[in-house]
PDB file of C-alpha atoms in Angstrom:
ATOM      1  CA  MET A   1       0.000   0.000   0.000  1.00  0.00           C
ATOM      2  CA  GLY A   2       1.561   3.306  -1.013  1.00  0.00           C
ATOM      3  CA  GLU A   3       1.405   6.655   0.705  1.00  0.00           C
ATOM      4  CA  ALA A   4      -2.227   7.703   0.580  1.00  0.00           C
ATOM      5  CA  ASP A   5      -3.567  11.107  -0.340  1.00  0.00           C
ATOM      6  CA  ALA A   6      -4.997  12.111   3.036  1.00  0.00           C
ATOM      7  CA  ARG A   7      -7.178  15.120   3.697  1.00  0.00           C
ATOM      8  CA  ILE A   8      -9.452  16.464   6.405  1.00  0.00           C
ATOM      9  CA  ARG A   9     -13.101  16.377   5.402  1.00  0.00           C
ATOM     10  CA  SER A  10     -14.934  17.437   8.538  1.00  0.00           C
ATOM     11  CA  ALA A  11     -14.672  20.448  10.786  1.00  0.00           C
ATOM     12  CA  GLY A  12     -13.522  20.642  14.379  1.00  0.00           C
ATOM     13  CA  LEU A  13     -10.376  20.009  16.378  1.00  0.00           C
ATOM     14  CA  THR A  14     -11.055  16.284  16.591  1.00  0.00           C
ATOM     15  CA  ALA A  15     -11.562  15.820  12.857  1.00  0.00           C
ATOM     16  CA  GLU A  16      -9.840  12.757  11.407  1.00  0.00           C
ATOM     17  CA  PRO A  17      -8.422  12.365   7.902  1.00  0.00           C
ATOM     18  CA  ILE A  18     -10.436  10.255   5.505  1.00  0.00           C
ATOM     19  CA  ARG A  19      -8.285   8.723   2.777  1.00  0.00           C
ATOM     20  CA  ASP A  20      -9.586   7.772  -0.623  1.00  0.00           C
ATOM     21  CA  ALA A  21      -9.016   4.063  -1.199  1.00  0.00           C
ATOM     22  CA  ALA A  22      -9.703   1.316  -3.708  1.00  0.00           C
ATOM     23  CA  THR A  23     -10.039  -2.427  -3.114  1.00  0.00           C
ATOM     24  CA  VAL A  24     -10.208  -5.327  -5.567  1.00  0.00           C
ATOM     25  CA  VAL A  25     -12.278  -8.480  -5.193  1.00  0.00           C
ATOM     26  CA  VAL A  26     -10.650 -10.896  -7.647  1.00  0.00           C
ATOM     27  CA  LEU A  27     -13.277 -13.520  -8.452  1.00  0.00           C
ATOM     28  CA  ARG A  28     -12.213 -16.920  -9.804  1.00  0.00           C
ATOM     29  CA  HIS A  29     -14.558 -19.482 -11.332  1.00  0.00           C
ATOM     30  CA  ASP A  30     -13.338 -23.054 -11.708  1.00  0.00           C
ATOM     31  CA  ALA A  31     -14.334 -26.605 -10.893  1.00  0.00           C
ATOM     32  CA  GLY A  32     -14.405 -25.725  -7.206  1.00  0.00           C
ATOM     33  CA  GLY A  33     -16.977 -22.997  -7.743  1.00  0.00           C
ATOM     34  CA  ALA A  34     -16.547 -19.275  -7.071  1.00  0.00           C
ATOM     35  CA  ARG A  35     -13.461 -18.285  -5.100  1.00  0.00           C
ATOM     36  CA  VAL A  36     -11.978 -14.954  -4.048  1.00  0.00           C
ATOM     37  CA  LEU A  37      -8.385 -13.922  -3.394  1.00  0.00           C
ATOM     38  CA  MET A  38      -7.664 -12.839   0.180  1.00  0.00           C
ATOM     39  CA  GLY A  39      -4.650 -12.235   2.377  1.00  0.00           C
ATOM     40  CA  GLN A  40      -3.949 -11.552   6.043  1.00  0.00           C
ATOM     41  CA  ARG A  41      -2.732  -8.230   7.384  1.00  0.00           C
ATOM     42  CA  GLY A  42       0.229  -8.321   9.746  1.00  0.00           C
ATOM     43  CA  ALA A  43      -0.299  -8.661  13.478  1.00  0.00           C
ATOM     44  CA  SER A  44       1.528  -5.351  14.024  1.00  0.00           C
ATOM     45  CA  ALA A  45      -0.493  -3.404  11.447  1.00  0.00           C
ATOM     46  CA  VAL A  46      -2.038  -0.216  12.818  1.00  0.00           C
ATOM     47  CA  PHE A  47      -5.268  -0.739  10.878  1.00  0.00           C
ATOM     48  CA  MET A  48      -7.143  -4.054  11.090  1.00  0.00           C
ATOM     49  CA  PRO A  49      -4.237  -6.177  12.395  1.00  0.00           C
ATOM     50  CA  SER A  50      -4.381  -9.908  11.606  1.00  0.00           C
ATOM     51  CA  LYS A  51      -7.611  -9.517   9.624  1.00  0.00           C
ATOM     52  CA  TYR A  52      -8.168 -11.211   6.278  1.00  0.00           C
ATOM     53  CA  VAL A  53      -8.909  -8.677   3.569  1.00  0.00           C
ATOM     54  CA  PHE A  54      -8.993  -8.151  -0.188  1.00  0.00           C
ATOM     55  CA  PRO A  55      -6.035  -6.443  -1.898  1.00  0.00           C
ATOM     56  CA  GLY A  56      -6.399  -2.688  -1.688  1.00  0.00           C
ATOM     57  CA  GLY A  57      -5.216   0.558  -0.211  1.00  0.00           C
ATOM     58  CA  GLY A  58      -5.080   4.312  -0.442  1.00  0.00           C
ATOM     59  CA  VAL A  59      -5.026   6.351  -3.629  1.00  0.00           C
ATOM     60  CA  ASP A  60      -1.515   7.610  -4.418  1.00  0.00           C
ATOM     61  CA  PRO A  61      -0.619  10.881  -6.163  1.00  0.00           C
ATOM     62  CA  SER A  62       0.796   8.782  -9.024  1.00  0.00           C
ATOM     63  CA  ASP A  63      -2.680   7.333  -9.673  1.00  0.00           C
ATOM     64  CA  ARG A  64      -3.945  10.847 -10.428  1.00  0.00           C
ATOM     65  CA  ILE A  65      -1.094  11.779 -12.775  1.00  0.00           C
ATOM     66  CA  ALA A  66      -1.699   9.190 -15.487  1.00  0.00           C
ATOM     67  CA  PRO A  67      -4.912   7.253 -14.789  1.00  0.00           C
ATOM     68  CA  ARG A  68      -5.743   4.336 -17.046  1.00  0.00           C
ATOM     69  CA  ARG A  69      -8.800   4.756 -19.235  1.00  0.00           C
ATOM     70  CA  GLY A  70     -11.437   2.252 -20.305  1.00  0.00           C
ATOM     71  CA  LEU A  71     -11.384   0.100 -17.176  1.00  0.00           C
ATOM     72  CA  LEU A  72     -14.958   0.967 -16.197  1.00  0.00           C
ATOM     73  CA  SER A  73     -18.377   1.004 -17.810  1.00  0.00           C
ATOM     74  CA  PRO A  74     -20.153   4.388 -18.070  1.00  0.00           C
ATOM     75  CA  LEU A  75     -22.655   3.196 -15.440  1.00  0.00           C
ATOM     76  CA  CYS A  76     -19.899   2.349 -12.940  1.00  0.00           C
ATOM     77  CA  ALA A  77     -18.205   5.682 -13.627  1.00  0.00           C
ATOM     78  CA  ASP A  78     -21.452   7.559 -12.974  1.00  0.00           C
ATOM     79  CA  ARG A  79     -21.976   5.684  -9.710  1.00  0.00           C
ATOM     80  CA  LEU A  80     -18.424   6.473  -8.591  1.00  0.00           C
ATOM     81  CA  ARG A  81     -19.133  10.173  -9.108  1.00  0.00           C
ATOM     82  CA  ALA A  82     -22.250  10.074  -6.896  1.00  0.00           C
ATOM     83  CA  HIS A  83     -22.121  11.633  -3.418  1.00  0.00           C
ATOM     84  CA  PRO A  84     -18.596  13.057  -3.777  1.00  0.00           C
ATOM     85  CA  LEU A  85     -16.659  14.318  -0.798  1.00  0.00           C
ATOM     86  CA  ASP A  86     -14.151  17.148  -1.104  1.00  0.00           C
ATOM     87  CA  ALA A  87     -11.696  16.731  -4.005  1.00  0.00           C
ATOM     88  CA  ALA A  88     -12.746  13.128  -4.616  1.00  0.00           C
ATOM     89  CA  PRO A  89     -10.663  11.313  -7.264  1.00  0.00           C
ATOM     90  CA  ASP A  90     -12.233  10.791 -10.674  1.00  0.00           C
ATOM     91  CA  PRO A  91     -13.413   7.258 -11.559  1.00  0.00           C
ATOM     92  CA  ASP A  92     -10.375   6.460 -13.709  1.00  0.00           C
ATOM     93  CA  THR A  93      -8.034   7.399 -10.863  1.00  0.00           C
ATOM     94  CA  LEU A  94      -9.870   5.081  -8.487  1.00  0.00           C
ATOM     95  CA  ALA A  95      -9.754   2.216 -10.986  1.00  0.00           C
ATOM     96  CA  THR A  96      -6.041   2.832 -11.544  1.00  0.00           C
ATOM     97  CA  ALA A  97      -5.406   2.748  -7.797  1.00  0.00           C
ATOM     98  CA  ALA A  98      -7.318  -0.515  -7.490  1.00  0.00           C
ATOM     99  CA  LEU A  99      -5.200  -2.231 -10.137  1.00  0.00           C
ATOM    100  CA  ARG A 100      -1.945  -0.811  -8.741  1.00  0.00           C
ATOM    101  CA  GLU A 101      -2.798  -2.176  -5.301  1.00  0.00           C
ATOM    102  CA  MET A 102      -3.615  -5.563  -6.812  1.00  0.00           C
ATOM    103  CA  VAL A 103      -0.224  -5.684  -8.545  1.00  0.00           C
ATOM    104  CA  GLU A 104       1.683  -4.553  -5.456  1.00  0.00           C
ATOM    105  CA  GLU A 105      -0.032  -6.822  -2.960  1.00  0.00           C
ATOM    106  CA  THR A 106      -0.498  -9.970  -5.065  1.00  0.00           C
ATOM    107  CA  GLY A 107       1.992  -9.734  -7.934  1.00  0.00           C
ATOM    108  CA  LEU A 108      -0.839 -10.429 -10.386  1.00  0.00           C
ATOM    109  CA  HIS A 109      -1.239  -8.284 -13.504  1.00  0.00           C
ATOM    110  CA  LEU A 110      -4.137  -7.473 -15.765  1.00  0.00           C
ATOM    111  CA  SER A 111      -3.967  -9.063 -19.213  1.00  0.00           C
ATOM    112  CA  HIS A 112      -4.956  -7.234 -22.370  1.00  0.00           C
ATOM    113  CA  PRO A 113      -5.117  -8.733 -25.884  1.00  0.00           C
ATOM    114  CA  PRO A 114      -2.522  -7.404 -28.357  1.00  0.00           C
ATOM    115  CA  ALA A 115      -3.632  -4.668 -30.719  1.00  0.00           C
ATOM    116  CA  SER A 116      -4.949  -5.868 -34.071  1.00  0.00           C
ATOM    117  CA  ALA A 117      -2.700  -5.475 -37.089  1.00  0.00           C
ATOM    118  CA  PRO A 118      -3.833  -2.709 -39.505  1.00  0.00           C
ATOM    119  CA  GLU A 119      -4.932  -5.179 -42.179  1.00  0.00           C
ATOM    120  CA  VAL A 120      -6.958  -7.261 -39.720  1.00  0.00           C
ATOM    121  CA  ALA A 121     -10.529  -6.342 -38.776  1.00  0.00           C
ATOM    122  CA  PRO A 122     -10.678  -4.922 -35.239  1.00  0.00           C
ATOM    123  CA  GLU A 123     -11.755  -7.245 -32.457  1.00  0.00           C
ATOM    124  CA  PRO A 124     -15.131  -6.718 -30.763  1.00  0.00           C
ATOM    125  CA  MET A 125     -15.022  -4.065 -28.071  1.00  0.00           C
ATOM    126  CA  ARG A 126     -13.646  -5.520 -24.861  1.00  0.00           C
ATOM    127  CA  GLU A 127     -15.883  -5.474 -21.802  1.00  0.00           C
ATOM    128  CA  PRO A 128     -14.691  -3.223 -18.959  1.00  0.00           C
ATOM    129  CA  ASP A 129     -12.274  -4.942 -16.559  1.00  0.00           C
ATOM    130  CA  LEU A 130     -13.548  -3.563 -13.270  1.00  0.00           C
ATOM    131  CA  ARG A 131     -17.043  -3.398 -11.851  1.00  0.00           C
ATOM    132  CA  PHE A 132     -17.801  -1.015  -8.977  1.00  0.00           C
ATOM    133  CA  ILE A 133     -19.865  -2.934  -6.396  1.00  0.00           C
ATOM    134  CA  PHE A 134     -19.556  -1.301  -2.959  1.00  0.00           C
ATOM    135  CA  ARG A 135     -18.509   1.834  -1.088  1.00  0.00           C
ATOM    136  CA  ALA A 136     -17.975   2.417   2.608  1.00  0.00           C
ATOM    137  CA  ILE A 137     -16.496   5.170   4.752  1.00  0.00           C
ATOM    138  CA  THR A 138     -14.835   4.066   7.973  1.00  0.00           C
ATOM    139  CA  PRO A 139     -16.664   5.342  11.086  1.00  0.00           C
ATOM    140  CA  PRO A 140     -15.033   7.966  13.341  1.00  0.00           C
ATOM    141  CA  GLY A 141     -12.829   6.821  16.182  1.00  0.00           C
ATOM    142  CA  ARG A 142     -10.844   4.252  14.189  1.00  0.00           C
ATOM    143  CA  SER A 143      -7.053   4.333  13.876  1.00  0.00           C
ATOM    144  CA  ARG A 144      -7.434   4.910  10.140  1.00  0.00           C
ATOM    145  CA  ARG A 145     -10.377   6.143   8.092  1.00  0.00           C
ATOM    146  CA  PHE A 146     -10.980   5.408   4.418  1.00  0.00           C
ATOM    147  CA  ASP A 147     -13.514   6.251   1.753  1.00  0.00           C
ATOM    148  CA  ALA A 148     -13.155   2.810   0.186  1.00  0.00           C
ATOM    149  CA  ARG A 149     -14.540   1.787  -3.189  1.00  0.00           C
ATOM    150  CA  PHE A 150     -14.684  -1.935  -3.897  1.00  0.00           C
ATOM    151  CA  PHE A 151     -14.318  -3.347  -7.394  1.00  0.00           C
ATOM    152  CA  VAL A 152     -14.779  -6.861  -8.771  1.00  0.00           C
ATOM    153  CA  ILE A 153     -12.525  -8.246 -11.474  1.00  0.00           C
ATOM    154  CA  ASP A 154     -12.858 -11.661 -13.093  1.00  0.00           C
ATOM    155  CA  ALA A 155      -9.708 -13.743 -12.634  1.00  0.00           C
ATOM    156  CA  ALA A 156      -9.950 -14.608 -16.335  1.00  0.00           C
ATOM    157  CA  ARG A 157      -8.664 -11.054 -16.947  1.00  0.00           C
ATOM    158  CA  ILE A 158      -5.432 -11.825 -15.084  1.00  0.00           C
ATOM    159  CA  ALA A 159      -2.276 -12.795 -16.977  1.00  0.00           C
ATOM    160  CA  GLY A 160      -0.150 -15.811 -16.126  1.00  0.00           C
ATOM    161  CA  ASP A 161      -0.344 -18.240 -13.225  1.00  0.00           C
ATOM    162  CA  LEU A 162      -3.144 -17.327 -10.833  1.00  0.00           C
ATOM    163  CA  ASP A 163      -1.396 -19.187  -8.023  1.00  0.00           C
ATOM    164  CA  ASP A 164       1.982 -17.468  -8.405  1.00  0.00           C
ATOM    165  CA  PHE A 165       2.332 -14.725  -5.783  1.00  0.00           C
ATOM    166  CA  SER A 166       6.133 -14.586  -5.914  1.00  0.00           C
ATOM    167  CA  ASP A 167       6.116 -10.926  -7.005  1.00  0.00           C
ATOM    168  CA  ALA A 168       3.797  -9.817  -4.191  1.00  0.00           C
ATOM    169  CA  SER A 169       4.919  -7.336  -1.550  1.00  0.00           C
ATOM    170  CA  ASP A 170       4.829  -8.302   2.116  1.00  0.00           C
ATOM    171  CA  GLU A 171       1.720  -6.187   2.754  1.00  0.00           C
ATOM    172  CA  LEU A 172      -0.503  -9.279   2.924  1.00  0.00           C
ATOM    173  CA  GLY A 173       0.455 -12.711   4.172  1.00  0.00           C
ATOM    174  CA  HIS A 174      -1.160 -16.089   3.478  1.00  0.00           C
ATOM    175  CA  LEU A 175      -2.463 -15.046   0.071  1.00  0.00           C
ATOM    176  CA  HIS A 176      -4.817 -17.727  -1.165  1.00  0.00           C
ATOM    177  CA  TRP A 177      -8.004 -18.401  -3.073  1.00  0.00           C
ATOM    178  CA  ILE A 178     -10.928 -19.306  -0.868  1.00  0.00           C
ATOM    179  CA  ALA A 179     -14.456 -20.377  -1.707  1.00  0.00           C
ATOM    180  CA  LEU A 180     -17.109 -17.755  -1.146  1.00  0.00           C
ATOM    181  CA  THR A 181     -18.926 -20.212   1.072  1.00  0.00           C
ATOM    182  CA  ASP A 182     -15.830 -20.605   3.295  1.00  0.00           C
ATOM    183  CA  ALA A 183     -14.450 -17.056   3.358  1.00  0.00           C
ATOM    184  CA  ARG A 184     -16.767 -15.813   6.077  1.00  0.00           C
ATOM    185  CA  ALA A 185     -15.244 -18.309   8.510  1.00  0.00           C
ATOM    186  CA  LEU A 186     -11.998 -16.282   8.416  1.00  0.00           C
ATOM    187  CA  ASP A 187     -11.217 -13.440  10.812  1.00  0.00           C
ATOM    188  CA  LEU A 188     -12.735 -10.638   8.731  1.00  0.00           C
ATOM    189  CA  PRO A 189     -13.532  -6.963   9.214  1.00  0.00           C
ATOM    190  CA  PHE A 190     -17.278  -6.403   9.358  1.00  0.00           C
ATOM    191  CA  ILE A 191     -17.361  -4.501   6.076  1.00  0.00           C
ATOM    192  CA  THR A 192     -15.525  -7.330   4.304  1.00  0.00           C
ATOM    193  CA  GLU A 193     -18.275  -9.718   5.419  1.00  0.00           C
ATOM    194  CA  VAL A 194     -20.860  -7.353   3.945  1.00  0.00           C
ATOM    195  CA  VAL A 195     -18.982  -7.143   0.645  1.00  0.00           C
ATOM    196  CA  LEU A 196     -18.744 -10.942   0.449  1.00  0.00           C
ATOM    197  CA  ALA A 197     -22.497 -11.164   0.962  1.00  0.00           C
ATOM    198  CA  GLU A 198     -23.035  -8.619  -1.825  1.00  0.00           C
ATOM    199  CA  VAL A 199     -20.803 -10.587  -4.206  1.00  0.00           C
ATOM    200  CA  ALA A 200     -22.634 -13.828  -3.374  1.00  0.00           C
ATOM    201  CA  ALA A 201     -26.013 -12.186  -3.940  1.00  0.00           C
ATOM    202  CA  THR A 202     -24.899 -10.868  -7.328  1.00  0.00           C
ATOM    203  CA  LEU A 203     -23.677 -14.316  -8.382  1.00  0.00           C
ATOM    204  CA  ASN A 204     -27.023 -15.748  -7.324  1.00  0.00           C
ATOM    205  CA  GLY A 205     -28.848 -13.416  -9.676  1.00  0.00           C
ATOM    206  CA  ALA A 206     -29.936 -10.620  -7.346  1.00  0.00           C
ATOM    207  CA  PRO A 207     -31.281  -7.609  -9.294  1.00  0.00           C
ATOM    208  CA  ASP A 208     -29.101  -4.527  -9.606  1.00  0.00           C
ATOM    209  CA  HIS A 209     -30.648  -1.887  -7.352  1.00  0.00           C
ATOM    210  CA  GLY A 210     -27.496   0.222  -7.263  1.00  0.00           C
ATOM    211  CA  VAL A 211     -24.200   0.101  -5.378  1.00  0.00           C
ATOM    212  CA  PRO A 212     -24.521  -0.067  -1.558  1.00  0.00           C
ATOM    213  CA  PHE A 213     -22.924   2.916   0.210  1.00  0.00           C
ATOM    214  CA  PHE A 214     -22.297   2.942   3.969  1.00  0.00           C
ATOM    215  CA  ASP A 215     -21.619   6.629   4.619  1.00  0.00           C
ATOM    216  CA  ASN A 216     -19.983   7.393   7.973  1.00  0.00           C
ATOM    217  CA  SER A 217     -18.568  10.761   6.927  1.00  0.00           C
ATOM    218  CA  GLY A 218     -21.005  12.749   9.058  1.00  0.00           C
ATOM    219  CA  PRO A 219     -22.224  12.595  12.659  1.00  0.00           C
ATOM    220  CA  VAL A 220     -25.017  10.175  11.776  1.00  0.00           C
ATOM    221  CA  PRO A 221     -24.336   6.971   9.780  1.00  0.00           C
ATOM    222  CA  THR A 222     -26.408   6.708   6.630  1.00  0.00           C
ATOM    223  CA  PHE A 223     -27.015   4.077   3.971  1.00  0.00           C
ATOM    224  CA  CYS A 224     -28.049   4.543   0.381  1.00  0.00           C
ATOM    225  CA  ARG A 225     -27.551   3.013  -3.045  1.00  0.00           C
ATOM    226  CA  LEU A 226     -25.587   4.827  -5.709  1.00  0.00           C
TER     227      LEU A 226
END
């Protein structure tokens, strides 16, 4: 996780910084059913020690300088723009941060098909790589606070060996694929449990009523769909 772009978003002497963040739920479908990639935070970590989480972290200044385009559908981009806080990153910056965190923490890279030769008919337009599925702002009083956007990416979009984490940083330990039905038995943050339930509901055909948003930026927690 790189140095996050932190800023104060509420008034008062006790205001805490809320950092923009992006998290990736890498979803793998194989003979064992649906599985997600998770890792364990270190026991000495200031935020959520020893918890199992998805790859993710704070938005870095570098993500804003040259964001990658075309990773999101127009609908996801519109939903990411909803209910902005001060100086919120644009959708492409958030998607770029999500992929950077995935590369850093897992060593896995996104795969793109090579460009078509000039004399060859262009390939059909590629579906967006990331789908925005969840947003949550950490409540006050925690050691760290994030405005976290969660994205799903199909593991079929990943290049190379899905079980090779040799290029991963030491941010997460015990990286492994775990069945959706088993993941909730791990030591998870509450919001991670909620995201897992949302992913499971989507896979089971739940209608799209918008992206859930747990907003703890103000004095009273609120919930809406983006």
